[in-house]
């Protein structure tokens, strides 16, 4: 399993106050953060093994994240390391965690809800390393239940609800079925981590296609390791299969067959389902390949009890042969169907025993923001939904392409031209316009996008903000508000987007017209180029 370094949410300020701060953390539940850069300069530890990944290190503290319910690793010290660091093992049931260190044990330990802190003496790690083996089996009070959800795609409202409910109900663990972010940027994935680090139960993830866009695979693995892994719980073998590339390889399938050996009951979870349970012309599932067929054969042959997937933004439960197939893609991203057809935000609660029991739990959000703020220097305009409805608008019927050249978003938009929305705020030719979404995603546009010449106008049309879709306004329209280019032919293509984007703007940064049309728009900033 690949192990990489990630940013810390658990660093300690300094060795003098370590004990005091950790005790305070246990009492108050705060997250500790390090601001001592000198400690960072002195850190010199390497971690290898299975089931543990490094979170952060200073010369006095090594924070690790458990990737499984049981695992082992070896810690090696470099020349700069003066002593064995104190160790904080996170993403575990702290009260249930059993850890064995060799060749020496810690002097003391402090137990947190989802972590355990070990304090060592001044003894230095030997050349052969300090071995760590752990096991943290969830307590009987969990009643063999776990939660699962998929496709938050950077939205926070549903994710925060799931974290809160999990902390109250204490399932054995939570499984995330991918598409944690929109584009897999460091900032987007870290935003997901910041919220889910508040979980008081372990979290196990599998990456989605949105999480590996741009340089997302490296960013994802830095935080959570490989997407291919397995663990055991309550007589079940759980296997995560990485389908973030929207395909599965024969090498992965060989590995999967190996993991499914034995008498345990079996759960396989991944992002992209093997089949789309809807009757649609373009299935949102793994492509129809030899490998996909083999994947299905393996599920059938080994009589997998439960198959969990996301990717399709609905809830669906289908029984085929001996396997229950669940699609749980209602974690916050735009929904794909009506409520009656599974189009509602939710998480699932799964109980594993002699049989598998799955219940979907609807969740609700207030919808997208009800205001748009335009900012330039000390100038600011705040529009409420009622203010926006009073402005001159145009009706536009059209659609746009995604990065795979598929067409999405067809319908009628109520659009306020950007030139009208800016009001008394001027946009100079040397300035840029930045559209920011509620999840922090942002896209930069040029003066020529807002005030296009004839050739630009023929390609992109008028730039504006859609305040309604098919006569549905926020919060009922969950994607609103949204940037829109009213292409004359009703089709804003990837080529149109690329041809009308200056360097550092639009499709020169994100190769998708749909992505450039920022949804859940909250702020428009005018900045100097």
Short mmCIF file of C-alpha atoms in Angstrom, two decimals, residues 382-391 416:
data_model
loop_
_atom_site.label_atom_id
_atom_site.label_comp_id
_atom_site.label_asym_id
_atom_site.label_seq_id
_atom_site.Cartn_x
_atom_site.Cartn_y
_atom_site.Cartn_z
CA UNK A 382 -25.20 42.25 -2.40
CA UNK A 383 -28.16 40.90 -4.39
CA UNK A 384 -30.87 38.84 -2.71
CA UNK A 385 -32.97 36.47 -4.78
CA UNK A 386 -35.71 39.09 -4.72
CA UNK A 387 -33.31 41.81 -5.93
CA UNK A 388 -32.19 39.57 -8.78
CA UNK A 389 -35.76 38.89 -9.88
CA UNK A 390 -36.23 42.63 -10.44
CA UNK A 391 -33.30 42.96 -12.87
CA UNK A 416 -29.14 38.15 -16.01
#
